[in-house]
Coordinates of C-alpha atoms and ligand atoms in Angstrom, one line a residue:
Chain A
X30 CA 202.9 113.6 69.3
X31 CA 201.6 110.6 70.9
X32 CA 197.8 110.3 71.8
X33 CA 196.6 108.1 74.4
X34 CA 193.0 106.9 75.4
X35 CA 191.2 108.2 77.8
X36 CA 188.0 107.2 79.4
X37 CA 185.6 108.5 82.1
X38 CA 182.1 109.2 83.9
X39 CA 181.5 113.1 83.9
X40 CA 178.8 113.9 85.5
X41 CA 176.9 110.4 85.3
X42 CA 177.7 110.3 81.7
X43 CA 180.4 107.8 79.9
X44 CA 183.2 109.9 77.7
X45 CA 186.0 108.5 75.5
X46 CA 188.7 110.8 73.9
X47 CA 192.5 111.1 72.6
X48 CA 194.7 113.2 73.9
X49 CA 198.0 114.0 73.7
X50 CA 199.8 112.1 76.3
X51 CA 200.5 114.9 79.5
X52 CA 197.4 116.3 79.3
X53 CA 196.5 117.8 82.4
X54 CA 192.7 116.5 82.8
X55 CA 191.6 120.5 83.6
X56 CA 193.0 120.7 79.8
X57 CA 190.7 117.5 78.5
X58 CA 187.8 118.4 80.2
X59 CA 187.9 122.1 78.9
X60 CA 189.0 121.9 74.9
X61 CA 188.3 118.1 74.6
X62 CA 185.1 117.7 76.3
X63 CA 183.0 121.0 76.5
X64 CA 182.8 121.2 80.3
X65 CA 184.6 124.6 81.0
X66 CA 183.2 124.6 84.3
X67 CA 186.6 124.3 85.8
X68 CA 189.0 127.3 85.6
X69 CA 192.4 127.6 85.0
X70 CA 193.4 130.5 87.7
X71 CA 196.9 129.6 87.9
X72 CA 197.9 125.9 86.1
X73 CA 200.5 125.5 88.8
X74 CA 197.9 124.2 92.3
X75 CA 197.5 127.3 93.9
X76 CA 194.6 128.6 93.4
X77 CA 192.0 126.1 93.9
X78 CA 189.7 127.1 90.6
X79 CA 189.7 124.4 88.6
X80 CA 189.0 122.2 91.5
X81 CA 187.0 119.1 90.5
X82 CA 186.1 115.8 91.8
X83 CA 187.4 112.6 91.2
X84 CA 186.1 109.0 93.1
X85 CA 184.4 111.5 95.7
X86 CA 187.6 113.4 96.1
X87 CA 188.7 116.5 95.9
X88 CA 191.5 117.4 92.8
X89 CA 193.5 119.8 91.6
X90 CA 192.5 119.4 87.9
X91 CA 195.5 121.4 86.4
X92 CA 197.8 118.8 88.3
X93 CA 196.1 115.8 87.4
X94 CA 197.2 113.6 84.5
X95 CA 193.9 113.6 82.2
X96 CA 195.4 109.7 81.9
X97 CA 195.5 109.0 85.6
X98 CA 191.7 109.5 85.5
X99 CA 190.9 106.4 83.5
X100 CA 187.5 104.6 84.2
X101 CA 187.0 107.4 86.8
X102 CA 183.8 109.2 88.4
X103 CA 184.4 113.0 88.1
X104 CA 181.9 115.5 89.0
X105 CA 182.0 119.1 88.0
X106 CA 180.2 122.2 89.2
X107 CA 178.4 122.0 85.2
X108 CA 176.6 118.7 86.8
X109 CA 175.3 119.9 90.1
X110 CA 172.0 121.0 89.4
X111 CA 170.0 117.8 89.0
X112 CA 166.9 117.8 86.2
X113 CA 167.1 122.1 86.3
X114 CA 167.1 121.7 90.1
X115 CA 170.2 123.7 91.7
X116 CA 172.1 121.7 94.7
X117 CA 172.0 123.5 98.0
X118 CA 174.9 124.9 97.8
X119 CA 174.1 126.4 94.0
X120 CA 170.9 128.6 95.8
X121 CA 172.9 129.5 99.1
X122 CA 176.0 130.6 97.0
X123 CA 173.3 132.9 95.3
X124 CA 171.4 133.6 98.4
X125 CA 174.3 134.8 100.3
X126 CA 176.0 136.6 97.8
X127 CA 179.3 134.7 97.7
X128 CA 180.0 135.2 93.8
X129 CA 180.8 138.1 92.1
X130 CA 183.0 137.9 88.8
X131 CA 182.6 133.5 89.5
X132 CA 186.1 132.8 88.3
X133 CA 186.3 131.0 91.7
X134 CA 182.8 129.8 91.9
X135 CA 183.0 126.8 90.5
X136 CA 186.2 125.5 92.3
X137 CA 184.2 126.9 95.9
X138 CA 181.5 124.8 95.0
X139 CA 183.5 121.7 94.4
X140 CA 185.1 121.6 97.8
X141 CA 182.7 123.0 99.5
X142 CA 180.5 119.7 98.2
X143 CA 183.6 117.3 99.4
X144 CA 183.0 118.9 103.0
X145 CA 179.3 118.5 102.7
X146 CA 179.2 114.8 101.7
X147 CA 181.8 113.9 104.2
X148 CA 180.4 116.3 107.0
X149 CA 176.8 117.1 106.7
X150 CA 176.8 119.6 109.7
X151 CA 180.4 121.3 109.6
X152 CA 181.6 124.3 112.1
X153 CA 182.5 127.6 110.9
X154 CA 186.1 126.2 111.2
X155 CA 185.3 122.9 109.3
X156 CA 184.5 125.1 106.1
X157 CA 187.2 127.8 106.8
X158 CA 189.9 124.9 106.4
X159 CA 187.9 123.0 103.8
X160 CA 187.9 126.0 101.2
X161 CA 191.7 126.6 102.4
X162 CA 192.8 125.5 99.3
X163 CA 190.6 128.1 97.7
X164 CA 191.3 131.6 96.6
X165 CA 189.4 134.0 95.6
X166 CA 189.9 137.8 94.7
X167 CA 186.3 139.4 95.2
X168 CA 183.7 138.7 97.1
X169 CA 186.0 138.0 100.7
X170 CA 185.5 135.2 102.3
X171 CA 182.6 136.0 104.8
X172 CA 180.3 135.5 102.2
X173 CA 181.3 131.9 101.0
X174 CA 181.3 131.0 104.2
X175 CA 178.2 132.0 105.5
X176 CA 176.9 130.0 101.5
X177 CA 178.4 127.0 102.8
X178 CA 176.9 127.0 106.1
X179 CA 173.4 127.8 105.1
X180 CA 173.9 125.0 102.5
X181 CA 174.3 122.4 105.2
X182 CA 171.2 123.6 107.6
X183 CA 168.9 123.7 104.4
X184 CA 170.3 119.8 103.5
X185 CA 169.8 119.3 107.6
X186 CA 166.2 120.8 107.2
X187 CA 165.6 118.9 103.9
X188 CA 166.7 115.6 105.5
X189 CA 164.7 115.9 108.5
Chain B
X14 CA 171.1 145.9 105.1
X15 CA 169.3 149.1 106.7
X16 CA 168.9 152.4 104.6
X17 CA 169.8 155.3 107.1
X18 CA 166.9 158.0 106.2
X19 CA 166.9 160.0 108.5
X20 CA 169.8 161.6 107.2
X21 CA 168.7 164.1 104.6
X22 CA 165.2 162.9 104.9
X23 CA 163.8 166.1 103.4
X24 CA 165.2 165.2 100.0
X25 CA 163.6 161.7 100.1
X26 CA 160.9 160.0 98.9
X27 CA 159.1 156.6 100.1
X28 CA 159.2 155.4 96.0
X29 CA 162.7 154.2 97.3
X30 CA 162.1 151.0 95.2
X31 CA 166.5 149.2 94.8
X32 CA 168.2 151.7 97.4
X33 CA 168.0 149.8 100.7
X34 CA 166.7 146.5 99.4
X35 CA 169.2 143.1 99.2
X36 CA 169.2 142.3 95.5
X37 CA 170.4 139.1 93.7
X38 CA 173.1 139.7 91.0
X39 CA 171.8 139.3 88.2
X40 CA 174.8 136.8 86.7
X41 CA 175.3 134.9 89.8
X42 CA 173.2 131.7 88.0
X43 CA 175.9 131.5 85.1
X44 CA 178.4 131.3 88.0
X45 CA 177.0 128.8 90.3
X46 CA 176.0 126.7 87.6
X47 CA 179.3 126.8 85.4
X48 CA 177.7 128.5 82.7
X49 CA 179.1 131.9 83.3
X50 CA 181.1 132.1 79.7
X51 CA 184.8 133.9 80.5
X52 CA 187.1 134.3 76.9
X53 CA 189.1 131.3 77.5
X54 CA 185.8 129.0 77.3
X55 CA 186.9 128.3 73.8
X56 CA 189.1 126.7 72.0
X57 CA 189.2 126.6 68.0
X58 CA 190.9 123.7 65.5
X59 CA 194.5 124.9 64.8
X60 CA 194.9 127.6 67.2
X61 CA 198.8 128.9 68.2
X62 CA 200.1 129.6 71.1
X63 CA 201.2 132.8 72.0
X64 CA 204.4 133.7 74.5
X65 CA 206.2 136.5 75.0
X66 CA 209.9 136.4 75.6
X67 CA 211.1 139.3 78.2
X68 CA 213.8 141.3 79.3
X69 CA 215.5 139.7 82.4
X70 CA 216.6 143.3 82.6
X71 CA 216.0 146.5 84.2
X72 CA 217.7 148.3 81.6
X73 CA 219.4 147.0 78.8
X74 CA 220.2 147.8 74.9
X75 CA 219.6 145.1 72.7
X76 CA 222.9 144.3 70.8
X77 CA 221.1 141.6 68.7
X78 CA 218.4 138.7 68.6
X79 CA 218.7 135.3 67.2
X80 CA 215.8 134.0 66.4
X81 CA 217.4 130.4 64.7
X82 CA 217.5 127.7 66.9
X83 CA 213.9 128.8 67.8
X84 CA 212.7 128.8 64.8
X85 CA 213.9 125.3 64.0
X86 CA 212.3 123.9 67.1
X87 CA 209.7 121.5 65.8
X88 CA 205.4 122.7 66.3
X89 CA 207.0 126.3 65.7
X90 CA 205.1 128.5 62.8
X91 CA 206.3 132.2 63.3
X92 CA 208.1 134.4 65.3
X93 CA 207.4 138.3 65.9
X94 CA 209.4 141.0 66.0
X95 CA 209.1 145.2 66.0
X96 CA 209.3 144.7 62.7
X97 CA 206.5 142.9 62.3
X98 CA 204.4 145.9 63.6
X99 CA 202.6 148.3 61.9
X100 CA 202.8 150.9 64.3
X101 CA 205.6 150.2 66.9
X102 CA 205.3 153.2 69.3
X103 CA 202.5 153.9 71.4
X104 CA 200.4 155.3 73.9
X105 CA 197.2 154.2 75.8
X106 CA 195.9 157.4 76.3
X107 CA 197.1 159.5 72.8
X108 CA 192.9 158.7 72.1
X109 CA 192.5 161.9 74.4
X110 CA 196.2 164.0 72.9
X111 CA 197.7 163.1 76.4
X112 CA 201.2 162.0 74.0
X113 CA 203.9 161.4 73.5
X114 CA 203.8 158.2 72.3
X115 CA 206.7 156.4 74.8
X116 CA 205.9 152.6 74.7
X117 CA 207.1 149.8 72.3
X118 CA 204.7 147.2 71.6
X119 CA 208.0 144.9 70.8
X120 CA 211.4 146.0 72.1
X121 CA 213.2 147.7 69.7
X122 CA 216.7 149.0 70.6
X123 CA 216.2 148.9 74.2
X124 CA 214.3 147.3 77.1
X125 CA 213.6 149.5 79.7
X126 CA 211.8 146.9 83.0
X127 CA 212.4 143.8 83.5
X128 CA 209.5 141.5 82.2
X129 CA 209.5 143.8 78.6
X130 CA 208.1 142.0 75.8
X131 CA 210.8 141.5 73.3
X132 CA 209.4 138.6 70.8
X133 CA 206.4 136.9 70.5
X134 CA 206.8 133.1 69.9
X135 CA 203.9 131.2 67.9
X136 CA 203.4 127.5 67.7
X137 CA 200.6 124.6 67.8
X138 CA 201.3 124.2 71.5
X139 CA 201.8 126.0 74.8
X140 CA 204.2 123.0 75.3
X141 CA 206.1 124.4 71.4
X142 CA 206.4 127.7 72.5
X143 CA 207.5 127.6 75.9
X144 CA 210.4 125.1 74.8
X145 CA 211.3 127.7 71.7
X146 CA 210.6 130.8 74.0
X147 CA 213.8 129.5 76.1
X148 CA 215.6 129.1 72.8
X149 CA 215.5 132.4 71.9
X150 CA 218.7 133.9 72.1
X151 CA 219.3 138.5 72.9
X152 CA 222.5 139.8 73.3
X153 CA 222.0 142.5 76.0
X154 CA 224.3 145.1 77.0
X155 CA 223.3 146.2 80.4
X156 CA 222.7 149.6 81.4
X157 CA 222.6 151.5 85.0
X158 CA 218.9 151.7 86.2
X159 CA 216.9 153.6 88.7
X160 CA 214.1 151.6 90.8
X161 CA 212.5 154.4 92.7
X162 CA 211.2 157.8 92.9
X163 CA 213.8 160.1 94.6
X164 CA 217.1 157.8 92.2
X165 CA 214.5 158.8 89.4
X166 CA 214.9 162.7 90.4
X167 CA 218.0 162.6 91.0
X168 CA 220.4 165.2 89.3
X169 CA 222.6 162.7 87.4
X170 CA 220.2 159.8 87.3
X171 CA 220.1 157.7 84.1
X172 CA 217.3 158.4 81.7
X173 CA 214.9 156.0 81.4
X174 CA 212.3 156.6 78.6
X175 CA 213.8 159.0 76.1
X176 CA 210.3 159.9 74.6
X177 CA 210.4 161.9 77.3
X178 CA 213.3 163.5 77.7
X179 CA 213.2 163.7 81.3
X180 CA 212.5 161.2 84.4
X181 CA 209.1 163.0 84.4
X182 CA 206.2 163.5 82.6
X183 CA 206.2 167.2 81.0
X184 CA 202.5 168.7 81.8
X185 CA 201.4 171.8 79.9
X186 CA 201.7 173.3 83.3
X187 CA 205.2 172.3 83.6
X188 CA 206.9 169.0 85.4
X189 CA 203.9 168.8 87.9
X190 CA 200.3 169.5 88.3
X191 CA 199.6 172.0 90.6
X192 CA 196.8 173.6 92.5
X193 CA 197.5 176.7 94.3
X194 CA 194.8 177.8 97.1
X195 CA 195.2 180.7 99.1
X196 CA 198.8 181.6 100.1
X197 CA 200.1 178.8 102.0
X198 CA 202.6 180.3 103.4
X199 CA 201.0 182.7 105.3
X200 CA 199.1 180.3 106.7
X201 CA 201.9 178.2 108.1
X202 CA 203.3 181.9 109.7
X203 CA 200.1 182.0 111.4
X204 CA 199.9 177.9 112.8
X205 CA 200.0 177.4 115.8
X206 CA 201.8 173.9 114.9
X207 CA 203.5 172.6 111.7
X208 CA 203.7 168.8 111.1
X209 CA 205.4 167.5 107.8
X210 CA 205.4 163.6 107.3
X211 CA 206.5 161.6 104.1
X212 CA 204.7 158.8 103.2
X213 CA 205.8 156.2 100.8
X214 CA 204.2 152.9 99.3
X215 CA 205.0 149.9 97.2
X216 CA 203.5 148.8 94.2
X217 CA 200.2 146.5 94.3
X218 CA 199.4 143.7 91.7
X219 CA 195.2 143.8 91.6
X220 CA 195.5 140.0 91.0
X221 CA 192.5 138.6 89.6
X222 CA 191.6 135.4 89.9
X223 CA 191.7 135.0 86.1
X224 CA 194.6 136.4 84.0
X225 CA 194.9 138.4 81.2
X226 CA 194.3 137.5 78.0
X227 CA 192.7 137.4 74.7
X228 CA 191.5 134.9 71.8
X229 CA 191.6 135.9 68.3
X230 CA 189.8 134.7 65.2
X231 CA 190.7 135.2 61.5
X232 CA 186.9 135.7 59.8
X233 CA 188.7 134.9 56.6
X234 CA 187.6 138.1 54.9
X235 CA 190.6 139.8 56.2
X236 CA 188.1 141.4 59.6
X237 CA 189.4 140.0 63.1
X238 CA 187.2 138.7 65.9
X239 CA 189.1 139.3 69.0
X240 CA 187.2 137.2 72.4
X241 CA 189.1 139.9 75.1
X242 CA 188.5 140.4 79.0
X243 CA 189.8 144.0 79.0
X244 CA 187.9 146.3 81.4
X245 CA 188.5 148.9 78.2
X246 CA 186.8 148.0 75.6
X247 CA 187.3 150.9 73.4
X248 CA 191.0 151.7 74.8
X249 CA 191.6 148.5 73.4
X250 CA 189.8 148.5 70.1
X251 CA 191.4 152.3 69.4
X252 CA 194.8 151.2 70.6
X253 CA 194.4 148.2 68.6
X254 CA 193.7 150.0 65.2
X255 CA 196.5 152.6 65.7
X256 CA 198.6 149.9 66.4
X257 CA 197.9 148.3 63.6
X258 CA 196.9 150.4 61.3
X259 CA 193.7 149.0 60.4
X260 CA 190.1 150.9 60.6
X261 CA 187.8 149.7 63.5
X262 CA 185.5 147.8 60.8
X263 CA 188.2 145.5 60.5
X264 CA 187.8 144.7 64.4
X265 CA 185.5 143.0 66.0
X266 CA 186.2 143.3 69.6
X267 CA 184.1 140.5 72.0
X268 CA 183.9 141.2 75.6
X269 CA 182.1 139.6 78.3
X270 CA 182.4 138.5 81.6
X271 CA 186.0 139.6 83.3
X272 CA 187.5 137.1 86.1
X273 CA 188.1 139.8 88.3
X274 CA 189.7 143.3 86.6
X275 CA 190.1 145.6 89.5
X276 CA 191.8 147.9 86.9
X277 CA 194.7 145.4 86.1
X278 CA 192.9 145.0 82.5
X279 CA 192.7 148.7 81.6
X280 CA 196.0 148.1 79.8
X281 CA 196.1 147.3 76.1
X282 CA 199.2 144.3 76.6
X283 CA 197.5 141.6 74.8
X284 CA 195.5 142.3 72.5
X285 CA 197.3 144.1 69.2
X286 CA 199.8 141.4 69.9
X287 CA 198.0 138.3 69.3
X288 CA 195.3 140.4 66.4
X289 CA 198.7 141.1 64.6
X290 CA 199.6 137.2 64.9
X291 CA 196.3 135.7 63.8
X292 CA 196.8 138.0 60.4
X293 CA 200.3 136.8 60.0
X294 CA 199.5 133.0 60.6
X295 CA 195.5 132.8 59.1
X296 CA 195.6 130.6 62.3
X297 CA 193.5 131.2 65.4
X298 CA 195.8 132.6 68.4
X299 CA 195.7 132.5 72.0
X300 CA 197.6 134.8 74.1
X301 CA 197.0 133.9 78.1
X302 CA 199.2 135.4 80.6
X303 CA 200.8 132.5 83.5
X304 CA 199.8 133.2 86.9
X305 CA 203.7 134.6 86.6
X306 CA 203.1 137.1 83.8
X307 CA 200.4 138.6 86.0
X308 CA 201.8 139.2 88.7
X309 CA 205.1 140.2 87.5
X310 CA 204.4 141.3 84.0
X311 CA 200.9 143.2 84.5
X312 CA 200.7 146.8 85.3
X313 CA 200.5 146.9 89.2
X314 CA 199.1 150.1 90.9
X315 CA 202.0 152.5 91.5
X316 CA 204.0 152.8 94.2
X317 CA 204.2 156.2 95.4
X318 CA 205.7 159.4 97.5
X319 CA 204.2 161.7 99.0
X320 CA 205.1 164.9 101.4
X321 CA 202.5 166.5 103.3
X322 CA 202.9 169.5 105.4
X323 CA 200.4 170.7 107.1
X324 CA 199.4 173.9 110.0
X325 CA 196.9 173.4 112.6
X326 CA 195.8 175.9 115.1
X327 CA 195.3 174.9 118.6
X328 CA 191.5 175.4 118.3
X329 CA 191.6 172.3 115.8
X330 CA 191.1 174.1 112.7
X331 CA 193.7 173.6 109.6
X332 CA 194.7 176.5 108.1
X333 CA 197.5 175.3 105.7
X334 CA 198.1 172.0 103.6
X335 CA 201.0 171.8 101.4
X336 CA 201.9 168.1 99.8
X337 CA 204.6 167.0 97.0
X338 CA 202.9 163.9 95.0
X339 CA 204.9 161.3 93.9
X340 CA 203.7 158.4 91.2
X341 CA 205.6 156.0 90.2
X342 CA 204.7 154.9 87.0
X343 CA 207.6 152.8 85.6
X344 CA 208.6 152.7 82.6
X345 CA 205.8 154.2 80.8
X346 CA 203.4 156.6 81.2
X347 CA 200.4 154.7 80.2
X348 CA 197.8 155.6 82.8
X349 CA 199.8 157.7 85.4
X350 CA 200.0 160.8 84.2
X351 CA 196.1 161.0 84.3
X352 CA 196.7 158.8 87.9
X353 CA 199.0 161.5 88.9
X354 CA 196.9 164.5 87.8
X355 CA 193.7 163.2 90.0
X356 CA 195.8 163.2 93.2
X357 CA 196.3 167.2 92.5
X358 CA 192.5 167.8 92.5
X359 CA 192.6 165.1 95.6
X360 CA 195.1 166.1 98.3
X361 CA 193.4 168.5 100.4
X362 CA 190.9 165.7 100.9
X363 CA 187.4 165.9 101.9
X364 CA 188.6 169.0 104.0
X365 CA 188.0 172.7 103.3
X366 CA 191.5 174.2 104.0
X367 CA 191.6 177.9 103.5
X368 CA 195.6 177.7 102.3
X369 CA 196.5 174.8 100.0
X370 CA 199.7 174.6 97.9
X371 CA 199.9 170.4 95.6
X372 CA 202.5 169.8 93.2
X373 CA 202.2 166.4 91.6
X374 CA 204.9 164.3 89.6
X375 CA 204.1 161.4 87.6
X376 CA 207.7 160.1 87.6
X377 CA 209.7 157.5 85.5
X378 CA 211.7 154.6 86.6
X379 CA 213.1 151.2 85.3
X380 CA 209.8 149.7 87.3
X381 CA 207.4 147.8 86.3
X382 CA 204.9 149.9 84.7
X383 CA 202.2 150.9 86.9
X384 CA 198.3 151.7 86.0
X385 CA 195.1 151.5 86.7
X386 CA 193.7 150.1 90.2
X387 CA 190.8 150.8 92.2
X388 CA 191.1 154.6 92.8
X389 CA 194.4 154.9 91.9
X390 CA 195.5 158.8 91.9
X391 CA 194.0 159.0 95.1
X392 CA 193.5 156.0 97.2
X393 CA 197.3 155.8 98.5
X394 CA 196.6 159.8 99.0
X395 CA 193.7 159.2 101.0
X396 CA 195.7 156.9 102.9
X397 CA 198.8 159.3 103.7
X398 CA 196.1 161.9 104.7
X399 CA 194.2 159.9 106.9
X400 CA 197.6 159.0 109.1
X401 CA 198.3 162.6 108.9
X402 CA 194.9 163.5 110.0
X403 CA 195.4 161.0 113.3
X404 CA 199.1 162.1 113.5
X405 CA 197.9 166.2 113.6
X406 CA 194.9 165.4 116.2
X407 CA 197.4 163.5 118.3
X408 CA 199.9 166.7 118.0
X409 CA 196.7 169.0 119.6
X410 CA 195.8 166.8 121.9
X411 CA 192.2 166.6 120.4
X412 CA 189.9 163.1 119.9
X413 CA 190.7 162.4 116.0
X414 CA 187.4 162.2 114.9
X415 CA 186.1 165.5 116.6
X416 CA 188.9 166.6 115.1
X417 CA 187.9 165.2 111.1
X418 CA 184.3 167.2 112.1
X419 CA 185.9 170.7 112.9
X420 CA 187.4 170.2 109.3
X421 CA 184.9 168.5 107.3
X422 CA 183.8 170.3 104.2
X423 CA 179.9 171.2 103.8
X424 CA 178.0 172.1 101.0
X425 CA 178.9 175.6 99.8
X426 CA 182.9 175.6 100.7
X427 CA 185.1 176.2 97.9
X428 CA 187.6 173.1 97.1
X429 CA 191.5 173.9 96.7
X430 CA 190.7 172.9 92.9
X431 CA 188.0 175.7 92.8
X432 CA 184.9 173.0 92.4
X433 CA 182.0 174.3 95.3
X434 CA 181.2 171.7 97.4
X435 CA 177.8 170.2 96.7
X436 CA 175.9 167.1 98.2
X437 CA 178.1 166.3 101.1
X438 CA 177.7 164.1 103.5
X439 CA 180.3 163.0 105.4
X440 CA 179.5 164.9 108.3
X441 CA 176.4 162.1 108.6
X442 CA 178.7 159.4 107.4
X443 CA 181.2 160.4 110.5
X444 CA 177.5 160.4 113.0
X445 CA 176.6 157.1 111.7
X446 CA 180.4 155.7 112.4
X447 CA 180.4 157.1 115.7
X448 CA 177.6 155.3 116.5
X449 CA 178.1 151.7 115.4
X450 CA 181.6 152.3 115.9
X451 CA 180.9 153.2 119.8
X452 CA 183.3 155.5 119.4
X453 CA 181.1 159.0 121.0
X454 CA 181.9 162.3 120.2
X455 CA 180.6 165.9 122.0
X456 CA 176.9 166.7 121.2
X457 CA 177.6 169.4 119.1
X458 CA 179.0 167.0 116.5
X459 CA 176.3 165.1 116.3
X460 CA 173.8 168.0 115.5
X461 CA 176.0 168.9 112.5
X462 CA 175.4 168.9 109.2
X463 CA 176.8 169.0 105.7
X464 CA 173.8 171.6 104.5
X465 CA 175.2 175.2 103.7
X466 CA 176.1 176.9 107.6
X467 CA 174.7 173.6 109.2
Ligands
LIG28 S1 194.4 126.2 88.1 FE1 194.5 124.9 89.4 S2 195.1 125.0 91.3 FE2 195.3 127.1 90.3
LIG29 S1 184.2 135.6 92.8 FE1 185.7 136.8 91.4 S2 187.4 135.5 92.3 FE2 185.7 135.1 93.7

């Protein structure tokens, strides 16, 4: 199969690979670049577990061709903590019991991060809207919504 | 979180360390950083992808299978059929002597449900495996099918599974599991009212976010490492050992974090065939259900039909309960004979009833085999029982919660299946529920206790 080069920044690190033309970003991140934080729950754009951030926008990596990400800036949950210090969202998901099996968690956190980056003081409705593309089978959505609101509050306290 | 310490205060010490505390999960730091490892978070050079070709019919005879076109498809390494499987006929609970073996790993002469595995295609990419699978030609003669419990038990119904010989499981106690306690006919004769109702439920899919699957690597010494998300490691190990006729020490099963199970990953559906594929090709193999397979092919909670007949007195006492419970196992047993049996013991519910008669049946239909899911065998029973309790309360014009206090079991009460009740706490749970739901009951019920004579 024809290989094509892809090059992008992943969590601040420059990455380059030759991949099968037509490979999804999900497959390339997981199988080629060793970042297994995005998960494949459906591979058809319905569950959100593969969510990553591409140039500041939330994207389903299972529906994104890796070739289209050339030169992009890609962020995943694996790169969220800086120097071992957890992001407020990560702390809040832990404190609010917002993860059980954890399979949906990296995608949830990415969706929440894009929300908080754009809207640091979201309402409950904003959070529900932002997470509406992400399915969790275990936890129930209330702890997750609470976690995102808690993270928003702790962010604004830090900023104050 | 609040620990209601007033209840059973005489049984408590003040030393409780964990109870009543909110504790963080030990695995949650891995979840929020994306470091938790699931079985599919690994890949190996040269790994083959396994794609299953499945029956499009509920019930059909296989006239012929033509692999020639599929085998020529670029990227295909091998296609497995039933002939490749050392011990193709199995049943999971044979490990505890619950037979007969009734299910083929890969179909031989017949398929008995829509989705049954027929041949396994191994190719060096998912695309190639999918394309080649579409080129497998199977000639079927479609047979009449039965798709619900009543149709399966009709006298002239086609036989679903010849290994059973009739469309229900045969227990050592006969066609059903039985509980007989007291004399229900006498109870009904004395009752002020009798209420008989039939309840139905549909299959329910567990729908875990992570689909069922495994990845197998040959270790090079005829030993195989299988990374799996099974919820039942030893069922998997032992059944794989039987199916592949390989001693357990050659099978290195590696479990780990399961991305949601809910009972849906208790059956043994991916590991034996993937290990065999790795053995026959010498390559690592991944067999991971698509979302479609997870929803349509993995075993759901059984459909059930439950007939409840109760005799009740005007003072609120239930004096007789008769139950006919039917579990739709689908085409194969899996765990359903056990689920149906569990129901038999469960049916009186958490109530003390002097006369009880229960028959539970495990019924075969041409539907997806059902199996474990969160309290299977009792959850749907509880749905039916509690709806029935509300209807009974309404029938005699009594508050439904007070009605339950009158019938609740307490320490020392004999249950219908001859286990004396110990450690009961139903009354106390209802007292607390009455408070928090602001659903008041008469003071005498708030003074009751689960203790003997309370
Ligand atoms: S895996 Fe991408 S949306 Fe489900
Ligand atoms: S924690 Fe299991 S799917 Fe969300």
